[in-house]
Coordinates of C-alpha atoms in Angstrom, one line a residue:
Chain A
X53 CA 78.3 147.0 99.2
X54 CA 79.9 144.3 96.4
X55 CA 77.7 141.9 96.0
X56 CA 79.3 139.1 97.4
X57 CA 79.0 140.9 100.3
X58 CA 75.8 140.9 100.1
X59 CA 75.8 137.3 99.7
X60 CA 77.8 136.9 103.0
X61 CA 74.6 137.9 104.6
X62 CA 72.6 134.9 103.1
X63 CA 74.4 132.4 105.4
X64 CA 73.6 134.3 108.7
X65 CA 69.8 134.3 107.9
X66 CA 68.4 131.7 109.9
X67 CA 64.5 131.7 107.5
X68 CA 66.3 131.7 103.9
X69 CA 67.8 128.7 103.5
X70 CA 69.4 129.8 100.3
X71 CA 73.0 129.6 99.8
X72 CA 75.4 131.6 97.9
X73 CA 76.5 130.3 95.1
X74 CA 79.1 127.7 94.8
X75 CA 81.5 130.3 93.1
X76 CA 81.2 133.0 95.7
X77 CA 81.5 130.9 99.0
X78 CA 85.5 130.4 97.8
X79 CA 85.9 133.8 97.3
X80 CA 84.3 134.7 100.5
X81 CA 86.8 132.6 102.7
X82 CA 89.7 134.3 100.5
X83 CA 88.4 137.6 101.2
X84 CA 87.2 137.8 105.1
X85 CA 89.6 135.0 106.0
X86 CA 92.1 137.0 104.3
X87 CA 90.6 140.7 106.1
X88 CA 91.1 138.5 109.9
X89 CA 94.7 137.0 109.0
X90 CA 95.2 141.0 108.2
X91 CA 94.3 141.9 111.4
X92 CA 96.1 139.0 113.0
X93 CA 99.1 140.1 111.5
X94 CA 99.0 143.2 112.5
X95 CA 100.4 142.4 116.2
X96 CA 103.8 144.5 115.4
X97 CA 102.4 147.0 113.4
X98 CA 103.3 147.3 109.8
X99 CA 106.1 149.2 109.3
X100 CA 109.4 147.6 107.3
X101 CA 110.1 144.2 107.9
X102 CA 106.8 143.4 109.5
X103 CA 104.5 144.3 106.6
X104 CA 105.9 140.7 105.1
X105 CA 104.0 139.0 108.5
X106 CA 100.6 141.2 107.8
X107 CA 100.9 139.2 104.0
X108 CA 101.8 136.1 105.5
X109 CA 99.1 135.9 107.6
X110 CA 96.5 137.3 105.6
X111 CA 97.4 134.1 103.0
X112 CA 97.7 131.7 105.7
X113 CA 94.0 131.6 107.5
X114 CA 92.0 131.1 104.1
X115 CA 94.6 128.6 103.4
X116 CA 94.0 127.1 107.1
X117 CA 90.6 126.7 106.0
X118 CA 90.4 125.6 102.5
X119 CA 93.3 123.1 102.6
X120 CA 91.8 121.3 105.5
X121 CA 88.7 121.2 103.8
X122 CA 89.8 120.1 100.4
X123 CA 92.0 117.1 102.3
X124 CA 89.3 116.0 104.1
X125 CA 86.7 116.0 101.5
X126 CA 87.3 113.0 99.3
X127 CA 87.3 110.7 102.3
X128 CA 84.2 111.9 103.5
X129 CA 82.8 111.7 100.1
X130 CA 83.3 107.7 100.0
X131 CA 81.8 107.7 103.5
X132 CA 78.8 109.8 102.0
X133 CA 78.8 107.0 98.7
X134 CA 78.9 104.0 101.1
X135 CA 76.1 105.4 103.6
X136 CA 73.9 105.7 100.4
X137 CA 73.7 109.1 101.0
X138 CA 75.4 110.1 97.3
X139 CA 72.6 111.5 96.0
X140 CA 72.5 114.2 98.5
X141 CA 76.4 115.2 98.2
X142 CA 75.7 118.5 96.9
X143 CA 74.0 119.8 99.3
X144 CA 76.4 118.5 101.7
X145 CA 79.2 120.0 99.8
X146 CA 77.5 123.6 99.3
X147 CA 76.5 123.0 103.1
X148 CA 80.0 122.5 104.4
X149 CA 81.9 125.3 102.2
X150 CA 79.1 127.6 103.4
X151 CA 80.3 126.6 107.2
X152 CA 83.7 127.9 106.3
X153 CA 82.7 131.0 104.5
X154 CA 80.2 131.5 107.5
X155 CA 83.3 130.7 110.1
X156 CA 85.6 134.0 108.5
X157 CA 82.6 135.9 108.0
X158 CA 82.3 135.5 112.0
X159 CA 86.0 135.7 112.6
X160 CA 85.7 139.0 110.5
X161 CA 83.2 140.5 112.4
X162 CA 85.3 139.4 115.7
X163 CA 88.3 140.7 114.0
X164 CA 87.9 144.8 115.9
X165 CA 88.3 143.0 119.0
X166 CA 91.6 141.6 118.3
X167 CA 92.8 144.7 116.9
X168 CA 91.6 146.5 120.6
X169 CA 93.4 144.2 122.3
X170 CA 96.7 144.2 120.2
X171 CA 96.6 148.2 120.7
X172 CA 95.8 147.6 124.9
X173 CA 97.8 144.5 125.6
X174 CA 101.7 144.2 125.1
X175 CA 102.2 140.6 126.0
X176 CA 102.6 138.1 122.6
X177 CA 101.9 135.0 125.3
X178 CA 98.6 136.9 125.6
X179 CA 97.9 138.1 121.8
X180 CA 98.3 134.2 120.7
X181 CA 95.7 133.1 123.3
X182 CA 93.5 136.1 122.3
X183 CA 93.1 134.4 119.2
X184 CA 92.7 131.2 120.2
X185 CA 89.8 132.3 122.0
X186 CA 88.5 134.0 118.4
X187 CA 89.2 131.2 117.1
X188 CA 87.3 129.2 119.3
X189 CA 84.5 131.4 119.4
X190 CA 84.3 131.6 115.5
X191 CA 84.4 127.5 115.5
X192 CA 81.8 127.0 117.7
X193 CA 79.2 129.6 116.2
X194 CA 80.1 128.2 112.8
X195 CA 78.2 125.2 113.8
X196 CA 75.0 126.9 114.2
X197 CA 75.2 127.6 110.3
X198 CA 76.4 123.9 109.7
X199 CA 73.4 122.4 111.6
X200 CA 71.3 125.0 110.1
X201 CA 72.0 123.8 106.3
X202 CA 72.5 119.7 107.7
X203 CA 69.3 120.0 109.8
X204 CA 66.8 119.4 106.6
X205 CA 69.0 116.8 105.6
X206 CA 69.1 114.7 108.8
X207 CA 64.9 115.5 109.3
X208 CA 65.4 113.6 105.3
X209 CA 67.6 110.8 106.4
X210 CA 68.7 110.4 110.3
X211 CA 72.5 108.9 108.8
X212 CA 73.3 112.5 108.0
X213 CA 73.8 112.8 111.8
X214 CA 76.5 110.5 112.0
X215 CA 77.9 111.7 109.2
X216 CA 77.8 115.1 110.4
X217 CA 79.9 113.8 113.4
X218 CA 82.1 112.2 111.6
X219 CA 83.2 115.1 109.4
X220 CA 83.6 117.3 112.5
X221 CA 86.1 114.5 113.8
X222 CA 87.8 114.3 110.7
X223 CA 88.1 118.2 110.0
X224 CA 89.0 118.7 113.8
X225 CA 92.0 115.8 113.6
X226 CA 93.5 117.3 110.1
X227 CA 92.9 121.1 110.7
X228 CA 94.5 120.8 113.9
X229 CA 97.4 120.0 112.2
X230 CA 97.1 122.1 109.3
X231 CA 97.1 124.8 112.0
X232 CA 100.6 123.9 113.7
X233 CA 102.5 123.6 110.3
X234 CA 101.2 126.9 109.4
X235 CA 102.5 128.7 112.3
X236 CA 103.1 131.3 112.9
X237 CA 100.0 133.1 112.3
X238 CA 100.7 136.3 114.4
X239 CA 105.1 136.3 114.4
X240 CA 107.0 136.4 117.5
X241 CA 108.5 140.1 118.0
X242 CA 111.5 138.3 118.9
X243 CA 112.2 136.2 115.8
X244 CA 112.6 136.5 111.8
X245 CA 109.6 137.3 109.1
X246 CA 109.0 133.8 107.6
X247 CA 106.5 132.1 106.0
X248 CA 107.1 128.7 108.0
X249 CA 109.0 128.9 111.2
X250 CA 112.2 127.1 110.3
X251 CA 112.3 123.4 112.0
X252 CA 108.7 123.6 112.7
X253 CA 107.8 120.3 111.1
X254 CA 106.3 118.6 113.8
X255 CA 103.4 116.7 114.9
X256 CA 100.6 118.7 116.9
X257 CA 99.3 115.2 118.6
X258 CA 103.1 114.4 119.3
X259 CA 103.7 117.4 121.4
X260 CA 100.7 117.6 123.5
X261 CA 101.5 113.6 124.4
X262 CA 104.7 115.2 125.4
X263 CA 103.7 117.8 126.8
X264 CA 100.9 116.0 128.9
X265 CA 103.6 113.2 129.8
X266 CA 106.2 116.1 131.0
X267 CA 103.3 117.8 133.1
X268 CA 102.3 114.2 134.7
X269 CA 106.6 113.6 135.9
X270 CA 107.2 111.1 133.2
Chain B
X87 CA 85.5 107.3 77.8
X88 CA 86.9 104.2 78.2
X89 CA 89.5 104.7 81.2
X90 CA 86.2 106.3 82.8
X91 CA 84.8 102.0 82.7
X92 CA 86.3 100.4 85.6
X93 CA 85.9 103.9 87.5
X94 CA 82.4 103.6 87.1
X95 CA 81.7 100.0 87.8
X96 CA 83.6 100.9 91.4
X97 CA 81.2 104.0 92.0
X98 CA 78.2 101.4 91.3
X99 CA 79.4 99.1 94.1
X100 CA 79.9 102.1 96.4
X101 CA 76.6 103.6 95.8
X102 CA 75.1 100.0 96.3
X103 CA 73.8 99.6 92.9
X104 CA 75.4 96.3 92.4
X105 CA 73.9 94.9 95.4
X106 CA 70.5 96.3 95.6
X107 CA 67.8 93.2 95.3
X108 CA 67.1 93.6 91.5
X109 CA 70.6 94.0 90.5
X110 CA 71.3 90.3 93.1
X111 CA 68.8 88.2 91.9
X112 CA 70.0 87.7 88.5
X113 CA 73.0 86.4 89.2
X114 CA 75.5 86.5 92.5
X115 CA 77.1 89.7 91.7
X116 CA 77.1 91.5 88.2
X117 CA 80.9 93.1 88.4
X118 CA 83.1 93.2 85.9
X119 CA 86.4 91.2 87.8
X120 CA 88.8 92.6 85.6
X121 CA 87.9 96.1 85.9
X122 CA 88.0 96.5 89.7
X123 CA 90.6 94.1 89.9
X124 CA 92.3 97.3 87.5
X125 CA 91.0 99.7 90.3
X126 CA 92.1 98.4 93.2
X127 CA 95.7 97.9 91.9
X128 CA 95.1 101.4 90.7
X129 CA 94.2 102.5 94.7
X130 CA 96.7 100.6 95.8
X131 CA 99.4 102.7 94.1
X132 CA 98.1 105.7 95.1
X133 CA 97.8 104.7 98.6
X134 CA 101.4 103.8 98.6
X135 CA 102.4 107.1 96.9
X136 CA 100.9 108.9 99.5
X137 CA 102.6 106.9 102.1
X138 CA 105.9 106.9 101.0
X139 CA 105.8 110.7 101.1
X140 CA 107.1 110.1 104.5
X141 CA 110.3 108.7 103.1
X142 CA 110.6 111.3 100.5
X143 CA 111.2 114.2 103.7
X144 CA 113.4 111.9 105.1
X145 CA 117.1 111.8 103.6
X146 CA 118.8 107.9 104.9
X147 CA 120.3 105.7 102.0
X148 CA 118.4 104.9 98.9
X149 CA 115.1 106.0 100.2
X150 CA 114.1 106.5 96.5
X151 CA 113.3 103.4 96.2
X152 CA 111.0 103.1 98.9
X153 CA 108.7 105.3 96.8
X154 CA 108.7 102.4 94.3
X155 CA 108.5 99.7 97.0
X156 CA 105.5 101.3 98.7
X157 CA 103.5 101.1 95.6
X158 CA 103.8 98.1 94.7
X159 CA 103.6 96.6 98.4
X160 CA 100.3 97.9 99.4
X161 CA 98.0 96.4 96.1
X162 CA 100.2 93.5 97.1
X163 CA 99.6 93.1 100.7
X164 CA 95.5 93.0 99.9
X165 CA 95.7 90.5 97.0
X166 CA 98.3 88.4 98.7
X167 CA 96.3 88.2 101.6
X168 CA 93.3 87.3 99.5
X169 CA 95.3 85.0 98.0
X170 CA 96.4 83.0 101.3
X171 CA 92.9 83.0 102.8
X172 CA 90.6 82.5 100.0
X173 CA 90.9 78.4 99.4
X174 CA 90.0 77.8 102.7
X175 CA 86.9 80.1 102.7
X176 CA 85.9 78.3 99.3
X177 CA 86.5 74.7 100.7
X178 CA 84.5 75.4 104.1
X179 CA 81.7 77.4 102.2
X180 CA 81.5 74.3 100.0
X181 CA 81.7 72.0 103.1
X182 CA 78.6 73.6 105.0
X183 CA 76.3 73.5 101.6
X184 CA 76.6 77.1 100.3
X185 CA 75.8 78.2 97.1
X186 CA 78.9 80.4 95.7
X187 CA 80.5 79.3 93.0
X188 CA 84.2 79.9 92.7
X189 CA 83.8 83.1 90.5
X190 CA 80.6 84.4 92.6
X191 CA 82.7 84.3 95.2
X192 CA 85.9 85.9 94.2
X193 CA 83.4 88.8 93.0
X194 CA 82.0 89.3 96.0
X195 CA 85.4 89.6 97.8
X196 CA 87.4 91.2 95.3
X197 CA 84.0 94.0 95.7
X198 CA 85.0 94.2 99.2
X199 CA 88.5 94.5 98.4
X200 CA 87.4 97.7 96.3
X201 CA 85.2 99.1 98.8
X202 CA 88.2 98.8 101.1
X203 CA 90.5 100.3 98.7
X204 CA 88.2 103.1 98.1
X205 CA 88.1 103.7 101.5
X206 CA 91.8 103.6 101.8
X207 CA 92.8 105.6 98.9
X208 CA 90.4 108.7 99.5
X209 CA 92.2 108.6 103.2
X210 CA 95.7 108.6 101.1
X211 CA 95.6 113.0 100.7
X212 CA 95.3 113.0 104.4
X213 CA 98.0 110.5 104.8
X214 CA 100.1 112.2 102.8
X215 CA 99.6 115.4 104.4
X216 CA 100.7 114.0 107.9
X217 CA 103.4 112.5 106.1
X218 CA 105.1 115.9 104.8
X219 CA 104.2 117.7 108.2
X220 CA 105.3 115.6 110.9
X221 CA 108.9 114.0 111.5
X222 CA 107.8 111.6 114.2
X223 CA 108.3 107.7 112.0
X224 CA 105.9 106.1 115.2
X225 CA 103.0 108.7 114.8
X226 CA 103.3 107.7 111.0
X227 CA 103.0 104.1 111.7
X228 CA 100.2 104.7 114.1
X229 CA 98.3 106.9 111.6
X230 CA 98.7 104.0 108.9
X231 CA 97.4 101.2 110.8
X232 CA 94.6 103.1 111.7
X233 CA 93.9 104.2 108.4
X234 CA 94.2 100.6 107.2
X235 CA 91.6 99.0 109.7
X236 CA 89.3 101.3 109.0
X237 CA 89.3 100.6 105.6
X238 CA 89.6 96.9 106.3
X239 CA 86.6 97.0 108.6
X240 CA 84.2 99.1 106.1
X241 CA 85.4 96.4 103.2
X242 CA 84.4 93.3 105.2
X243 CA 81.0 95.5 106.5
X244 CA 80.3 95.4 103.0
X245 CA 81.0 91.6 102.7
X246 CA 78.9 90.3 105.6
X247 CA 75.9 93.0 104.5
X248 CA 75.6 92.0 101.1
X249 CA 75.8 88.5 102.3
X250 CA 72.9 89.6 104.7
X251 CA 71.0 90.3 101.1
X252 CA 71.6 87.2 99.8
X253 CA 70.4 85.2 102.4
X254 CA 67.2 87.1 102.4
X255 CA 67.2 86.8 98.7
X256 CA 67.2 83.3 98.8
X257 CA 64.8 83.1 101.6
X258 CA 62.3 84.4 99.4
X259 CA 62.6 82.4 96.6
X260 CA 62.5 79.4 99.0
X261 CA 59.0 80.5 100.2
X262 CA 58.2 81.5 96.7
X263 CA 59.2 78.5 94.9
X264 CA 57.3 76.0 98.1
X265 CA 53.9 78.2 97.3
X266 CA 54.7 77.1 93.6
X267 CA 55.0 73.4 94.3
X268 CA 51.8 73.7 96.7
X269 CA 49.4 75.3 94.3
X270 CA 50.1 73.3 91.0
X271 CA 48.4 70.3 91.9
X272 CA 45.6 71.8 92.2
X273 CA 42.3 69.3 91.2
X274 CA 39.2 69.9 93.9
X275 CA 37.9 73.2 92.7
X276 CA 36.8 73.9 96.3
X277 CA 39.9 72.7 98.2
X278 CA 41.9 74.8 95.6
X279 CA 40.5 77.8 95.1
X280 CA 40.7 78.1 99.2
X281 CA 44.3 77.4 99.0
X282 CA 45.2 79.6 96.3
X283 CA 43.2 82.8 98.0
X284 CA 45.1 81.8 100.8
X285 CA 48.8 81.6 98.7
X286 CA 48.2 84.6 96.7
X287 CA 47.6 86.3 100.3
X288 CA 50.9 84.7 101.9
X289 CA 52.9 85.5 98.0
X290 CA 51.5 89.2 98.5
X291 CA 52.8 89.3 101.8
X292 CA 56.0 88.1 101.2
X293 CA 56.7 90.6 98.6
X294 CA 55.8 93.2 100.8
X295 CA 58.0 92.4 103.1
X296 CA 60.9 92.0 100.9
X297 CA 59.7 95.4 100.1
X298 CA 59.8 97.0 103.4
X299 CA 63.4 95.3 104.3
X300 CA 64.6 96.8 101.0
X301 CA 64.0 100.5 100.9
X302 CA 67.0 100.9 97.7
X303 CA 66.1 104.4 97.2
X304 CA 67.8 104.9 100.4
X305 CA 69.7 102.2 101.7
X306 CA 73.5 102.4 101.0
X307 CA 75.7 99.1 100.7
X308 CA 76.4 99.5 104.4
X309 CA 72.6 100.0 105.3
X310 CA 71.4 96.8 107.8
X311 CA 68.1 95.6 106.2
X312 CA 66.1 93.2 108.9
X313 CA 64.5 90.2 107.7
X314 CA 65.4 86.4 108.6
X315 CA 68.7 85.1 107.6
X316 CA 69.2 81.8 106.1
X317 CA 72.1 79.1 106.6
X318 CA 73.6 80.3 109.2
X319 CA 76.4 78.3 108.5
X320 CA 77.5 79.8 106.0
X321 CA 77.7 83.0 107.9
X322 CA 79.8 81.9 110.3
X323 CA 81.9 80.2 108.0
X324 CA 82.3 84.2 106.4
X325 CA 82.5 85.4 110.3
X326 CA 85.7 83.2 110.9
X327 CA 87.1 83.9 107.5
X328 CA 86.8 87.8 108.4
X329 CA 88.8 87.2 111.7
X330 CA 91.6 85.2 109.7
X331 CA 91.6 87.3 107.1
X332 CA 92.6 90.7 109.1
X333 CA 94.9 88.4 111.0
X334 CA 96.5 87.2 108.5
X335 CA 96.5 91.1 106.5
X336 CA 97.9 92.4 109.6
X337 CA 100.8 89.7 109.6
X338 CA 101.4 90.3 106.2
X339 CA 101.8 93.6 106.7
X340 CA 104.5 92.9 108.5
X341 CA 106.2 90.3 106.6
X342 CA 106.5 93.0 103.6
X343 CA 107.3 95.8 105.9
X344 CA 109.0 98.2 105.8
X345 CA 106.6 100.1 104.3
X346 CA 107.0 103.9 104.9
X347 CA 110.6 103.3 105.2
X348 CA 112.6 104.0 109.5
X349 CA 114.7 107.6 108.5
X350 CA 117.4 105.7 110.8
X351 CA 118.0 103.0 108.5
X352 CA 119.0 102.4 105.2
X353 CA 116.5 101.2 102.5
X354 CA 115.6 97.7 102.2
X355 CA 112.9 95.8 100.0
X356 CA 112.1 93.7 103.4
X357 CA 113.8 93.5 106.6
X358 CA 114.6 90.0 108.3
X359 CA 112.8 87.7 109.5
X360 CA 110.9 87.9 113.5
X361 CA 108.6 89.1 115.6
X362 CA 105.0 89.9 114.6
X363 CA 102.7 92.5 113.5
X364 CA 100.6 92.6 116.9
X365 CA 104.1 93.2 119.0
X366 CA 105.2 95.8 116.7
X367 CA 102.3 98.1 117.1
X368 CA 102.7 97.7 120.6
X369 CA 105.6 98.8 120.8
X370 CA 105.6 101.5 118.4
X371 CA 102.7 102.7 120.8
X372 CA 105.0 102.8 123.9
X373 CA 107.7 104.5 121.8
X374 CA 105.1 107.6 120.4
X375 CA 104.9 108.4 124.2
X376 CA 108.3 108.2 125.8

C-alpha cells in the first residue's frame, strides 16, 4: 500500500491524534475524491462518448471540496484572528483539511455501493438521489473526525465551539452552491458530455424559494 | 518589507495586540493612522472588485465601468460615512466630559473601520464566487447587505469593547491615583502604618483584579472582560453614534448606489435621486421570492 494510503488510515483512528501531513491531506482529497467521482461517473458505462463524463466527474468532486474550502477559509480566518483564537490556526487549518480528506476517504469506502446500485437500478431520478444519500452519509460521518481533531481545542478554549458552528454554516451555505454550478456530477443519459451543463448558472437558494413557493400555490 | 508595514499593523489590531491593557495605557491607541487608513482603502478595492464580478457576467451598456465605480464606491461609502458622523460624536463626547482627543478618537474609529474592512474583504472571494455563479441581481443584493452588516456589526463590536477597556483602564488608575493622594500625608506613625497595610492590601487587590478581567493570552479584541464601567455617559454617547452611524452607512449606500450594477439597465455613476435604503431592501426581498 502507498504510503499516503497509509496515512489515510491516521484520520480514522480515534486514540492517535496525529495527522497526516499538511502535504499529503491535498493529495488525499485528489486521489479518493477523484476514485468516488470515478465511480459516480460511471452511471452510463464508459464506452465512447461517456468516458469524457467518468473524467469530468472524477475532477469535479475534489474540486467540490477543495474550492469550497479554499473560499471559505480566509473569512473564517479573520473570525479565528478576531476571537483571539490566532494562535491556534494551524491546528484548525490541519484539523479542517483532514475533515475533507477524511470525508472522500469515507465517500471512497461507500463508493462499491453506488457502483451495486448503478449495475441493479436503471432509473437516473434514482442514481442522483443514491448519491445524495452518499453524500449525506459521508457529510455527516466526516464530522466525527472534525470534532475529533476540534474536541482538544474547544476542552483548551470553549470559543472554538462557536467557531466550529460557524465554519459548518459557512462551508454548508458556499458548498451548497459550489455543488449546483458543478453539476452535473453523474450526466443525464439523455443529454450531451459537458463539463458545465449549458445555462446552468443559477442560484441553488433561488430555486428551492421557487420551488418551495410553486409547491405552496404561489 | 516595507509594503508588509501597514499589513502588519492591521493583523496587530485583529489579534488584539493594540488593545490589550499594556499596549492602552500608554496612550489611547498606538496605530499608525496612515497605514490602516492605506489598508482599508486597500480592502475597500478589493471588496468592490469582487462585487463588481457580478457586472462583469452581465453584458448591458458600459458595464465596464462599473468595475471601476465599484472600487472606488465601497472605500468611499465607509469613510464618507465616517466623515458625516464623526463631528457630532466628537462634539457630544466632548459635551458629556470624555477624555478623547480628536486624534485618539479618529484612531479608535478608523481601527474599527479596519476590523470591519477585514471582515468585509476576507468575505469578498465568497462574494465573488456567488457573483460569477448566480444570475439572479436581488439574491446579489441580498447577499451584499448581509455581508456588509456583518462586517459593520463586528467593526462597531470592536469599538464599544475596546471602549469597555478603557473605561476599566481608567477606573483603575482613578482608584490607584485616590490610594496615592491618601497615603502621602502620612505623619502619625501609628495611624499610618495602619493605613498603608491596609492600601497596599486594597492596591494588591486591585491589580489582581485587573488581572483576572484581563486574561490577554487569550482574550481576542472581541472577548467581553467584566469589571465596572466608568462614565457611562460617554458610552451611550458611542451607543447612539453606533445607531446613526449604520443608519446613516445604510443610506449612503444608497445614495452612491448602484453598486453591483441592474443587468437591465445601462451603466450609470449614480442613479437619481428618491426613495431610501430601508425600502429598497424590502423590496428587493419581495422580488427574490416572486
Amino acid at each position: 500500500m502507498p504510503a499516503y494510503l497509509q496515512q489515510a488510515d491516521r484520520l480514522l483512528r480515534p486514540r492517535e491524534l496525529s495527522l497526516p501531513t499538511l502535504q499529503t491531506l491535498p493529495l488525499l482529497v485528489l486521489i479518493l475524491g477523484g476514485w468516488y467521482g470515478t465511480v459516480m461517473g460511471s452511471y452510463g458505462g464508459f464506452g465512447g462518448e461517456r468516458l469524457w463524463q467518468v473524467l469530468y466527474s472524477a475532477t469535479k468532486v475534489p474540486l467540490l471540496l477543495l474550492a469550497t474550502f479554499s473560499i471559505s477559509l480566509p473569512s473564517f480566518f479573520v473570525l479565528n484572528t478576531l476571537a483571539g483564537l490566532r494562535a491556534d490556526f494551524g491546528r484548525v487549518f490541519s484539523a479542517l483539511l483532514a475533515t475533507q480528506a477524511g470525508m472522500t476517504l469515507i465517500l471512497a469506502a461507500l463508493s462499491p455501493y453506488t457502483a451495486l446500485w448503478y449495475l441493479s437500478f436503471e432509473s437516473y431520478t434514482q442514481a442522483i438521489l443514491f448519491n445524495g444519500v452518499m453524500f449525506g452519509i459521508a457529510s455527516f460521518a466526516a464530522q466525527f473526525i472534525l470534532l475529533k481533531f476540534y474536541n482538544p481545542l474547544i476542552r483548551e478554549n470553549k470559543l472554538h465551539r462557536l467557531m466550529l458552528v460557524l465554519w459548518l454554516v459557512l462551508y454548508a451555505f458556499v458548498g451548497i452552491q459550489m455543488g449546483w454550478v458543478l453539476r452535473p456530477f453523474i450526466g443525464s443519459p439523455d443529454e450531451a458530455i459537458e463539463f458545465f451543463r449549458e445555462n446552468s448558472w443559477g442560484n441553488a437558494y433561488e430555486r428551492v424559494f421557487q420551488i418551495f413557493l410553486r409547491s405552496i400555490g404561489q | 518589507m516595507k509594503i508588509l508595514g501597514p499589513l502588519r499593523e492591521l493583523d496587530q489590531i485583529l489579534r488584539g495586540e493594540k488593545t490589550k491593557p499594556e499596549s492602552l495605557r500608554r496612550a489611547s491607541l498606538e496605530i499608525s493612522l496612515g497605514q490602516i487608513l492605506g489598508m482599508i482603502v486597500f480592502l475597500g478595492l478589493l471588496y468592490g472588485l469582487c462585487m463588481s464580478v457580478f457586472s462583469m457576467t452581465q453584458d448591458y451598456p458600459g458595464h465596464e465601468w462599473q468595475i471601476i465605480a465599484s472600487m472606488v464606491k465601497v472605500p468611499a461609502l465607509f469613510l464618507l460615512t465616517l466623515l458625516i458622523t464623526f463631528p457630532s460624536l466628537y462634539v457630544f463626547n466632548a459635551l458629556v466630559g470624555s477624555r478623547f482627543e480628536v486624534v485618539e478618537l479618529l484612531r479608535l474609529l478608523i481601527a474599527s473601520l479596519g476590523v470591519a474592512l477585514s471582515m468585509l474583504g476576507s468575505l469578498g472571494l465568497i462574494v465573488a464566487f456567488f457573483s460569477v455563479s448566480t444570475t439572479s441581481y436581488s439574491f446579489m443584493i441580498l447577499l451584499n447587505v448581509f455581508v456588509f452588516s456583518v462586517s459593520g456589526f463586528l467593526g462597531l463590536k470592536f469599538l464599544l469593547q475596546t471602549l469597555h477597556r478603557m473605561s476599566l483602564l481608567t477606573e483603575q488608575e482613578e482608584t490607584e491615583s485616590s490610594i496615592k493622594e491618601t497615603t502621602s500625608p502620612v505623619h502619625s506613625p501609628t495611624e499610618g502604618g495602619f493605613v498603608e497595610i491596609e492600601i497596599v492590601e486594597e492596591s494588591s487587590k486591585a491589580s489582581s483584579n485587573m488581572a483576572s478581567n484581563f486574561s490577554p493570552k487569550e482574550a481576542g479584541p472581541l472577548a467581553q472582560l467584566y469589571g465596572p464601567v466608568l462614565s457611562g455617559e460617554v458610552k451611550t454617547v458611542f451607543r447612539c453614534w453606533i445607531v446613526v452611524f449604520g443608519l446613516v452607512g445604510a443610506q449612503m449606500s444608497w445614495i452612491l448606489r448602484p453598486f453591483i450594477g441592474d443587468p437591465n439597465s445601462e451603466f450609470a455613476w449614480f442613479r437619481p435621486r428618491g426613495s431610501s435604503f430601508f425600502e429598497a431592501v424590502y423590496h428587493t426581498f419581495l422580488n427574490l421570492f416572486s
